[in-house]
Amino acid sequence: MSKMKRKNSLDSWLNPEFSRRKFIKVSGILASAATVTNFIKPTPAYALTAGEFPPDPLESDAGVDIKYSVCLMCHGSCGIRAKVVDGVLVKIDGNPYHPNCLEPGERLSYATPVNEARNRVGTVCVKGQSGVQTVYNPYRLLGPIKRAPGTKRGEGQWVSITWEQAIDEIAQILSPYADTGTLIDPSAPELGPIANKVLFSPGRLEHGQKEFTDRFFKNQLGTINHRHDHTSICETSHHVAGSLTTDGKNNHFKPDVINCRYILYIGTNPLEAGFPMNPLSRKTMEFKKRGGKMVVVDPRFSNTAAKADQWVPIKPGGDAAFALAMIQYMIGNGRYDGTYLSNANISAALESSPKEYSFTDSTFLVRIVGGRAAAYLRADEAGLPGGTSSEYVILDESNGTAVALPDPANTSNPARRGLLEAPGDSIVVNGHTCKTAFTLLKEQANARTMQQWAELCGISVSVIENIAIEFTSHGKNAVANPYRGPCKHTNGTYNVLCILALNTLIGSMNWKGGNTVGGGHWHEADGKGAPGSVDVTSVPGGATASGIQVTRVKANYETDAPAIFARDGGYPARRPWFPHAQNGNFQEILPSIADRYPYGIDVLFTYWNDMVYTTPAARATYEAILADESLIPHFIAFSLEPDETSCWADYILPDPSYLERWGTPHVAPTIQTKVSSFRQPVVGDFDADMNYTPAVGDTMLIEDFFVAVAKRLGLPGVGAGAFADGDKLDNAWDWYRKLLNNFSAESGVSANEILAKGGIFEGDEAAYDGEYMAHRYQGIIRLFIESLATTKDSMTGEFFDGVPKYEPIKDVMGNELVDDVAQYPFALVTYKPVNHTQSRTIVNPWLVQVLMPENYVEMNASDAGSLGIETGDMVKVSSISNSVGIKGKAKVTQGMRPGVAAISQSYGHWQLNSRPTVTIDGMLQDYDAGRGKGLQGNQVLRLDPVLGNVTLQDKIGGSASFYNSRVRIEKI
Ligand code: SF4
């Protein structure tokens, strides 16, 4: 065996003997010392690389530098305050200016000078604090590597190369594809040009970087496959549902937690995986202190359920049934806000008492054709005098006659109120049978009896009714909040549409203590901010991307791809198309490439993307695809270490950790004030031209890399005159300097102050406007989704339904999947524990060895008892798609719905230096076996039985299914 290159194993990273007492003692030495002594001086770096707790110097100690940046241990974007000693990051706390880190009344006013902030800290969670170990992770790649000549992909044989060589070779690879003039297939021009055969897929990429890589791949190179991000394995169907209800204007809603009085969390877990978990945890505790009531609907007793007033262990996939049962009860018992729902346009909403800032389509007439809700009735179809095809039709509230409703979002149109229901539920207008959108929702809710809904969701009628009563007992101060749980099903979008309808019925949008869209942010990139802003995304003389993404998102099979449609004989398509999946389709990337449908990809770039590990049912199929150079001739991965995906690459390019780069991440709408965080390196060095050298190894910022590649290729948009205002782009700082300037132009805050305080943060007083949120969504909220009702499913050729509904679990052809309960008795769910993200935090020893060294197969005590399984027993978990299965330890609990098993994410790595699989320059690299502990549940999730090489998925939202798989559990 080759000599190990690195000697330190994880066991020595974290010395279990290093007690809290010893830690305090070391801190005490620092506190009492006027200067950092020679004895202590090397300790921070040693402690961090060795995994020990480093000393935490006082702010008053000499040599302690305080820098503000932004966390990326999860997507929460909490501001951080980094203590740096002698160029070494030793401690991370929360930025006291940042609203993620302190509550109103505690947070520093933005006007507070930085020197007065020095002794103030905000909160960060345990993941955030362990970010120091992401920087000093001893297994990080120290420079770019290339697959060793003569070896195959995945063999783990690498040679070091210089960045110069990487830039030269990758520019050479890209050169033939900088072509937006030659079509991929002249017989199918809709597919677009050769440039589209380059695909960029980031796993975790945040604002600032997103706009930069979009600019390179889309506007300089010209590929339509410029950003296939991970959202479809995260939570996309709730974004899509939200967007469908608001005409694309908003796609993410959160309760105003502190002021809310009743929160119904459905499949969301703010105290573990919610982002931002750090402020959500604080706000939830404050909410509880103020007497708020929290009900958690989740098959697993999560951290959030542990703090709830009521835990409702729903059957996985029963979300729509639960919500529709509530709707049936609410409508049947008059427990909805009829005044709000009768407002047919914004003028009526603004004039109503109480005043509203949103309105709904509840009163809009919808044409019923062949028994289905086909489309809104338009005024010309209704035969109304002067009626046009752009006007809706309502039944006037005063006399029930059909009247035209011109642009309902235009405040200059007169107020209109309509009847919620036609007399007798339907009405014939000019020969068209019509129902109101409200009636259509009511009919869906009444499609089954309460008892039938209760059986489908596994919650008793009395529990559902009590929740419906309580939900409707707090006026506008109640919110039903869905997230990943309802989303990650084949019926994910409909599940969320049903849940969002609960909020619509009580009209809680925009109210203090109601449903909110958050405070928003200043504009960093698009030049929309203010005079003086520059659209830095545009490239003078750049390319225009066109064609269809390889995953067929935002494209309609029949109308956007007429040549492909004709070639393949119409319906069904060879693979599904996703016209509504605005956030992409991550799980379809590799299977689509393998099927070359609708075309192949020649150059695959990934960035912080471990799709083989993180995607359901992916391992065997994805590994086979990535191994095959005839399917993907070039694979370049940006990755800190060879992980389960980048281990198959031809090149691995290590960009720096998040604490060694810039970024402008946005926060979730949990925060009700305007926030623009600014990430910046807290360690590393700059030269006079602001060229940045990261702290660890010979790593390179992705921005610097692509600027260099673009220059090699002679692409426009770099060097002198790169931007519309003539400014230059020579390095990463040039890009972020432009973003900073845009922030400054819009906010009036200087770039230096933004850097000094880690961003721009509106004051707490800006959150509310009397009884309303100050930052509001003003516009329509739809119950009927016409764009769905008029779109055909590419596989069945039938129209989607436009009304929120219950839909069983189906394969891609629309066949209902009937569970083999005898063979596979358990529904399997996965989740993120509080100390981890999906895949990458296993490298942080404090989060593993200190908190939870391995994960488990969690199951209810009654199920375990019947199988003779006890906590700690080894079990095998297998499924219809993976009979070999996975093995791990059982954990027996009462906190699980019987018949359900759960496996947390993050554990059970088989690459990521968890085994001796990586050889660089002939030297076998050391590994950390602790990263392989536990098991990884994605491997037994279910493949779509029709397609065979991709997981089950939601054809509307594009979500991968994580919660529609059944498994067998056996003691071994
Ligand atoms: S919640 Fe997320 S962003 Fe905030 S401190 Fe924790 S890991 Fe960092």
mmCIF file of C-alpha atoms in Angstrom, residues 471-707:
data_model
loop_
_atom_site.group_PDB
_atom_site.id
_atom_site.type_symbol
_atom_site.label_atom_id
_atom_site.label_comp_id
_atom_site.label_asym_id
_atom_site.label_seq_id
_atom_site.Cartn_x
_atom_site.Cartn_y
_atom_site.Cartn_z
ATOM 1 C CA PHE A 471 -57.256 27.266 13.219
ATOM 2 C CA THR A 472 -60.309 29.408 12.575
ATOM 3 C CA SER A 473 -60.558 30.804 16.092
ATOM 4 C CA HIS A 474 -57.810 33.415 15.889
ATOM 5 C CA GLY A 475 -58.990 35.694 13.132
ATOM 6 C CA LYS A 476 -56.089 36.644 10.928
ATOM 7 C CA ASN A 477 -53.477 35.418 13.405
ATOM 8 C CA ALA A 478 -53.315 31.832 12.244
ATOM 9 C CA VAL A 479 -51.171 30.228 9.563
ATOM 10 C CA ALA A 480 -50.852 26.775 8.054
ATOM 11 C CA ASN A 481 -47.237 26.437 6.984
ATOM 12 C CA PRO A 482 -46.189 23.623 4.634
ATOM 13 C CA TYR A 483 -42.685 22.787 3.625
ATOM 14 C CA ARG A 484 -40.741 19.756 2.546
ATOM 15 C CA GLY A 485 -43.062 17.117 4.035
ATOM 16 C CA PRO A 486 -46.040 17.665 1.716
ATOM 17 C CA CYS A 487 -43.790 18.609 -1.208
ATOM 18 C CA LYS A 488 -41.686 15.565 -1.761
ATOM 19 C CA HIS A 489 -44.365 13.352 -3.187
ATOM 20 C CA THR A 490 -45.636 12.667 -6.671
ATOM 21 C CA ASN A 491 -48.624 14.791 -5.640
ATOM 22 C CA GLY A 492 -46.478 17.450 -3.951
ATOM 23 C CA THR A 493 -47.820 20.521 -5.726
ATOM 24 C CA TYR A 494 -51.451 19.583 -5.099
ATOM 25 C CA ASN A 495 -50.682 18.846 -1.450
ATOM 26 C CA VAL A 496 -49.272 22.326 -0.988
ATOM 27 C CA LEU A 497 -52.054 23.999 -2.985
ATOM 28 C CA CYS A 498 -54.557 22.412 -0.582
ATOM 29 C CA ILE A 499 -52.634 23.650 2.450
ATOM 30 C CA LEU A 500 -52.216 27.158 1.048
ATOM 31 C CA ALA A 501 -55.971 27.260 0.493
ATOM 32 C CA LEU A 502 -56.426 27.018 4.277
ATOM 33 C CA ASN A 503 -54.677 30.365 4.665
ATOM 34 C CA THR A 504 -56.639 31.807 1.766
ATOM 35 C CA LEU A 505 -59.938 30.889 3.388
ATOM 36 C CA ILE A 506 -59.128 32.870 6.530
ATOM 37 C CA GLY A 507 -57.348 35.665 4.659
ATOM 38 C CA SER A 508 -54.287 35.792 6.858
ATOM 39 C CA MET A 509 -51.924 37.138 4.189
ATOM 40 C CA ASN A 510 -50.214 40.428 5.069
ATOM 41 C CA TRP A 511 -51.593 40.670 8.592
ATOM 42 C CA LYS A 512 -49.318 41.190 11.572
ATOM 43 C CA GLY A 513 -49.281 37.728 13.090
ATOM 44 C CA GLY A 514 -50.498 36.240 9.821
ATOM 45 C CA ASN A 515 -48.963 34.824 6.682
ATOM 46 C CA THR A 516 -46.125 36.880 5.232
ATOM 47 C CA VAL A 517 -43.717 37.229 2.349
ATOM 48 C CA GLY A 518 -40.853 38.583 4.456
ATOM 49 C CA GLY A 519 -38.972 41.841 4.283
ATOM 50 C CA GLY A 520 -37.152 41.328 0.986
ATOM 51 C CA HIS A 521 -33.745 42.708 0.073
ATOM 52 C CA TRP A 522 -31.901 45.383 -1.825
ATOM 53 C CA HIS A 523 -30.960 44.546 -5.431
ATOM 54 C CA GLU A 524 -27.372 43.617 -5.987
ATOM 55 C CA ALA A 525 -27.180 42.492 -9.588
ATOM 56 C CA ASP A 526 -29.988 43.393 -11.942
ATOM 57 C CA GLY A 527 -29.611 47.146 -11.895
ATOM 58 C CA LYS A 528 -33.233 47.587 -10.832
ATOM 59 C CA GLY A 529 -32.319 49.109 -7.512
ATOM 60 C CA ALA A 530 -31.931 52.795 -8.225
ATOM 61 C CA PRO A 531 -30.279 55.360 -10.454
ATOM 62 C CA GLY A 532 -26.588 54.544 -10.401
ATOM 63 C CA SER A 533 -27.207 50.788 -10.292
ATOM 64 C CA VAL A 534 -25.699 48.701 -13.062
ATOM 65 C CA ASP A 535 -27.126 45.524 -14.509
ATOM 66 C CA VAL A 536 -24.014 43.452 -13.982
ATOM 67 C CA THR A 537 -25.663 40.303 -15.329
ATOM 68 C CA SER A 538 -25.661 41.602 -18.874
ATOM 69 C CA VAL A 539 -22.630 41.150 -21.092
ATOM 70 C CA PRO A 540 -21.960 43.779 -23.739
ATOM 71 C CA GLY A 541 -21.698 41.848 -26.994
ATOM 72 C CA GLY A 542 -22.497 38.621 -25.141
ATOM 73 C CA ALA A 543 -24.406 35.531 -26.132
ATOM 74 C CA THR A 544 -28.142 34.895 -26.031
ATOM 75 C CA ALA A 545 -29.035 31.481 -24.706
ATOM 76 C CA SER A 546 -31.947 29.747 -26.403
ATOM 77 C CA GLY A 547 -33.545 26.358 -26.739
ATOM 78 C CA ILE A 548 -34.834 23.762 -24.304
ATOM 79 C CA GLN A 549 -33.099 22.646 -21.118
ATOM 80 C CA VAL A 550 -32.063 19.032 -21.149
ATOM 81 C CA THR A 551 -34.415 18.436 -18.208
ATOM 82 C CA ARG A 552 -37.277 20.017 -20.166
ATOM 83 C CA VAL A 553 -38.258 22.399 -17.398
ATOM 84 C CA LYS A 554 -40.236 25.514 -18.319
ATOM 85 C CA ALA A 555 -40.996 23.859 -21.669
ATOM 86 C CA ASN A 556 -44.262 22.455 -22.978
ATOM 87 C CA TYR A 557 -43.810 19.257 -24.950
ATOM 88 C CA GLU A 558 -46.491 19.871 -27.550
ATOM 89 C CA THR A 559 -46.171 23.597 -28.068
ATOM 90 C CA ASP A 560 -42.501 24.351 -27.345
ATOM 91 C CA ALA A 561 -41.040 21.285 -29.050
ATOM 92 C CA PRO A 562 -43.166 20.684 -32.143
ATOM 93 C CA ALA A 563 -40.452 18.791 -34.024
ATOM 94 C CA ILE A 564 -39.743 16.435 -31.121
ATOM 95 C CA PHE A 565 -43.474 16.008 -30.545
ATOM 96 C CA ALA A 566 -44.003 15.068 -34.196
ATOM 97 C CA ARG A 567 -40.899 12.863 -34.364
ATOM 98 C CA ASP A 568 -41.956 10.839 -31.320
ATOM 99 C CA GLY A 569 -45.606 10.518 -32.301
ATOM 100 C CA GLY A 570 -47.034 12.822 -29.672
ATOM 101 C CA TYR A 571 -48.078 11.389 -26.317
ATOM 102 C CA PRO A 572 -46.563 9.935 -24.289
ATOM 103 C CA ALA A 573 -43.228 11.733 -24.421
ATOM 104 C CA ARG A 574 -40.132 9.605 -23.927
ATOM 105 C CA ARG A 575 -39.512 11.348 -20.618
ATOM 106 C CA PRO A 576 -41.727 13.870 -18.832
ATOM 107 C CA TRP A 577 -41.645 17.592 -19.559
ATOM 108 C CA PHE A 578 -42.004 20.084 -16.711
ATOM 109 C CA PRO A 579 -43.495 23.353 -17.961
ATOM 110 C CA HIS A 580 -44.343 24.533 -14.427
ATOM 111 C CA ALA A 581 -41.190 23.400 -12.622
ATOM 112 C CA GLN A 582 -39.647 26.824 -12.519
ATOM 113 C CA ASN A 583 -36.920 25.789 -10.065
ATOM 114 C CA GLY A 584 -35.503 23.069 -12.279
ATOM 115 C CA ASN A 585 -35.361 19.323 -12.049
ATOM 116 C CA PHE A 586 -32.183 18.046 -10.456
ATOM 117 C CA GLN A 587 -33.034 14.333 -10.471
ATOM 118 C CA GLU A 588 -33.666 14.343 -14.220
ATOM 119 C CA ILE A 589 -30.231 15.676 -15.211
ATOM 120 C CA LEU A 590 -28.248 12.463 -15.432
ATOM 121 C CA PRO A 591 -31.073 10.139 -16.565
ATOM 122 C CA SER A 592 -31.930 12.611 -19.340
ATOM 123 C CA ILE A 593 -28.293 12.740 -20.392
ATOM 124 C CA ALA A 594 -28.150 8.941 -20.384
ATOM 125 C CA ASP A 595 -31.246 8.736 -22.595
ATOM 126 C CA ARG A 596 -29.961 11.630 -24.714
ATOM 127 C CA TYR A 597 -33.425 13.027 -24.395
ATOM 128 C CA PRO A 598 -33.995 15.427 -25.832
ATOM 129 C CA TYR A 599 -30.236 15.618 -26.537
ATOM 130 C CA GLY A 600 -26.954 14.650 -24.976
ATOM 131 C CA ILE A 601 -24.598 16.708 -22.830
ATOM 132 C CA ASP A 602 -20.886 16.751 -23.637
ATOM 133 C CA VAL A 603 -19.488 18.850 -20.791
ATOM 134 C CA LEU A 604 -20.839 18.535 -17.260
ATOM 135 C CA PHE A 605 -19.781 20.990 -14.574
ATOM 136 C CA THR A 606 -20.887 20.428 -10.986
ATOM 137 C CA TYR A 607 -20.334 22.752 -8.055
ATOM 138 C CA TRP A 608 -20.740 21.715 -4.402
ATOM 139 C CA ASN A 609 -23.002 19.041 -5.804
ATOM 140 C CA ASP A 610 -23.141 15.516 -4.414
ATOM 141 C CA MET A 611 -26.138 14.344 -6.455
ATOM 142 C CA VAL A 612 -25.208 10.670 -6.216
ATOM 143 C CA TYR A 613 -25.546 10.885 -2.433
ATOM 144 C CA THR A 614 -28.378 13.363 -2.101
ATOM 145 C CA THR A 615 -30.835 12.233 -4.791
ATOM 146 C CA PRO A 616 -33.372 9.493 -4.076
ATOM 147 C CA ALA A 617 -32.806 6.107 -5.683
ATOM 148 C CA ALA A 618 -29.793 7.483 -7.523
ATOM 149 C CA ARG A 619 -26.671 5.630 -6.525
ATOM 150 C CA ALA A 620 -26.610 2.681 -8.935
ATOM 151 C CA THR A 621 -28.029 4.497 -11.951
ATOM 152 C CA TYR A 622 -26.083 7.726 -11.514
ATOM 153 C CA GLU A 623 -22.775 5.979 -10.923
ATOM 154 C CA ALA A 624 -23.213 3.986 -14.123
ATOM 155 C CA ILE A 625 -23.990 7.136 -16.093
ATOM 156 C CA LEU A 626 -21.088 9.131 -14.670
ATOM 157 C CA ALA A 627 -18.683 6.260 -15.324
ATOM 158 C CA ASP A 628 -19.561 6.179 -19.006
ATOM 159 C CA GLU A 629 -17.405 8.604 -20.970
ATOM 160 C CA SER A 630 -19.456 7.977 -24.083
ATOM 161 C CA LEU A 631 -22.455 9.505 -22.303
ATOM 162 C CA ILE A 632 -20.616 12.417 -20.711
ATOM 163 C CA PRO A 633 -17.281 13.020 -22.438
ATOM 164 C CA HIS A 634 -16.120 15.665 -19.965
ATOM 165 C CA PHE A 635 -16.943 15.973 -16.274
ATOM 166 C CA ILE A 636 -15.470 18.795 -14.198
ATOM 167 C CA ALA A 637 -16.386 19.068 -10.526
ATOM 168 C CA PHE A 638 -15.798 21.923 -8.096
ATOM 169 C CA SER A 639 -15.549 20.240 -4.740
ATOM 170 C CA LEU A 640 -13.632 20.581 -1.499
ATOM 171 C CA GLU A 641 -13.010 16.835 -1.429
ATOM 172 C CA PRO A 642 -13.731 13.888 -3.699
ATOM 173 C CA ASP A 643 -17.285 13.057 -2.692
ATOM 174 C CA GLU A 644 -19.749 10.464 -3.970
ATOM 175 C CA THR A 645 -20.244 12.486 -7.165
ATOM 176 C CA SER A 646 -16.984 14.337 -7.806
ATOM 177 C CA CYS A 647 -15.070 11.064 -7.388
ATOM 178 C CA TRP A 648 -16.313 10.254 -10.921
ATOM 179 C CA ALA A 649 -15.004 13.462 -12.439
ATOM 180 C CA ASP A 650 -12.123 14.049 -14.819
ATOM 181 C CA TYR A 651 -11.039 17.126 -12.891
ATOM 182 C CA ILE A 652 -11.750 18.156 -9.317
ATOM 183 C CA LEU A 653 -11.238 21.848 -8.753
ATOM 184 C CA PRO A 654 -11.213 22.865 -5.098
ATOM 185 C CA ASP A 655 -12.710 26.283 -4.618
ATOM 186 C CA PRO A 656 -12.379 27.717 -1.110
ATOM 187 C CA SER A 657 -14.738 27.194 1.804
ATOM 188 C CA TYR A 658 -17.599 29.644 2.359
ATOM 189 C CA LEU A 659 -15.472 31.537 4.884
ATOM 190 C CA GLU A 660 -12.937 32.268 2.178
ATOM 191 C CA ARG A 661 -15.231 33.814 -0.387
ATOM 192 C CA TRP A 662 -17.796 36.478 -1.136
ATOM 193 C CA GLY A 663 -21.521 36.221 -1.641
ATOM 194 C CA THR A 664 -24.825 38.029 -1.205
ATOM 195 C CA PRO A 665 -27.149 35.356 0.226
ATOM 196 C CA HIS A 666 -30.798 36.209 0.788
ATOM 197 C CA VAL A 667 -32.744 35.281 3.908
ATOM 198 C CA ALA A 668 -36.040 33.402 4.127
ATOM 199 C CA PRO A 669 -39.294 35.311 4.717
ATOM 200 C CA THR A 670 -39.055 34.418 8.393
ATOM 201 C CA ILE A 671 -37.384 37.801 8.677
ATOM 202 C CA GLN A 672 -39.883 40.620 8.312
ATOM 203 C CA THR A 673 -37.410 43.405 7.665
ATOM 204 C CA LYS A 674 -35.294 44.060 4.625
ATOM 205 C CA VAL A 675 -31.944 42.248 4.660
ATOM 206 C CA SER A 676 -28.996 42.134 2.319
ATOM 207 C CA SER A 677 -26.222 40.086 3.843
ATOM 208 C CA PHE A 678 -22.731 40.358 2.473
ATOM 209 C CA ARG A 679 -20.398 37.398 2.734
ATOM 210 C CA GLN A 680 -16.667 38.102 2.616
ATOM 211 C CA PRO A 681 -13.520 36.129 3.327
ATOM 212 C CA VAL A 682 -12.612 36.160 7.007
ATOM 213 C CA VAL A 683 -9.220 34.532 6.430
ATOM 214 C CA GLY A 684 -6.784 34.541 3.527
ATOM 215 C CA ASP A 685 -4.821 37.325 1.885
ATOM 216 C CA PHE A 686 -5.287 40.041 -0.694
ATOM 217 C CA ASP A 687 -2.717 41.713 -2.883
ATOM 218 C CA ALA A 688 -2.813 45.344 -3.971
ATOM 219 C CA ASP A 689 -5.240 44.524 -6.812
ATOM 220 C CA MET A 690 -7.530 42.662 -4.436
ATOM 221 C CA ASN A 691 -6.554 39.328 -5.902
ATOM 222 C CA TYR A 692 -7.462 36.922 -3.149
ATOM 223 C CA THR A 693 -5.442 33.993 -1.884
ATOM 224 C CA PRO A 694 -7.602 31.653 0.195
ATOM 225 C CA ALA A 695 -6.366 30.506 3.577
ATOM 226 C CA VAL A 696 -6.044 26.809 2.908
ATOM 227 C CA GLY A 697 -4.136 25.164 0.102
ATOM 228 C CA ASP A 698 -3.863 26.219 -3.490
ATOM 229 C CA THR A 699 -7.575 26.726 -3.934
ATOM 230 C CA MET A 700 -9.219 29.203 -6.293
ATOM 231 C CA LEU A 701 -12.471 31.140 -6.262
ATOM 232 C CA ILE A 702 -14.885 29.974 -8.938
ATOM 233 C CA GLU A 703 -15.206 33.587 -10.116
ATOM 234 C CA ASP A 704 -11.448 33.883 -10.631
ATOM 235 C CA PHE A 705 -11.441 30.565 -12.453
ATOM 236 C CA PHE A 706 -14.163 31.477 -14.933
ATOM 237 C CA VAL A 707 -12.772 34.958 -15.533
#
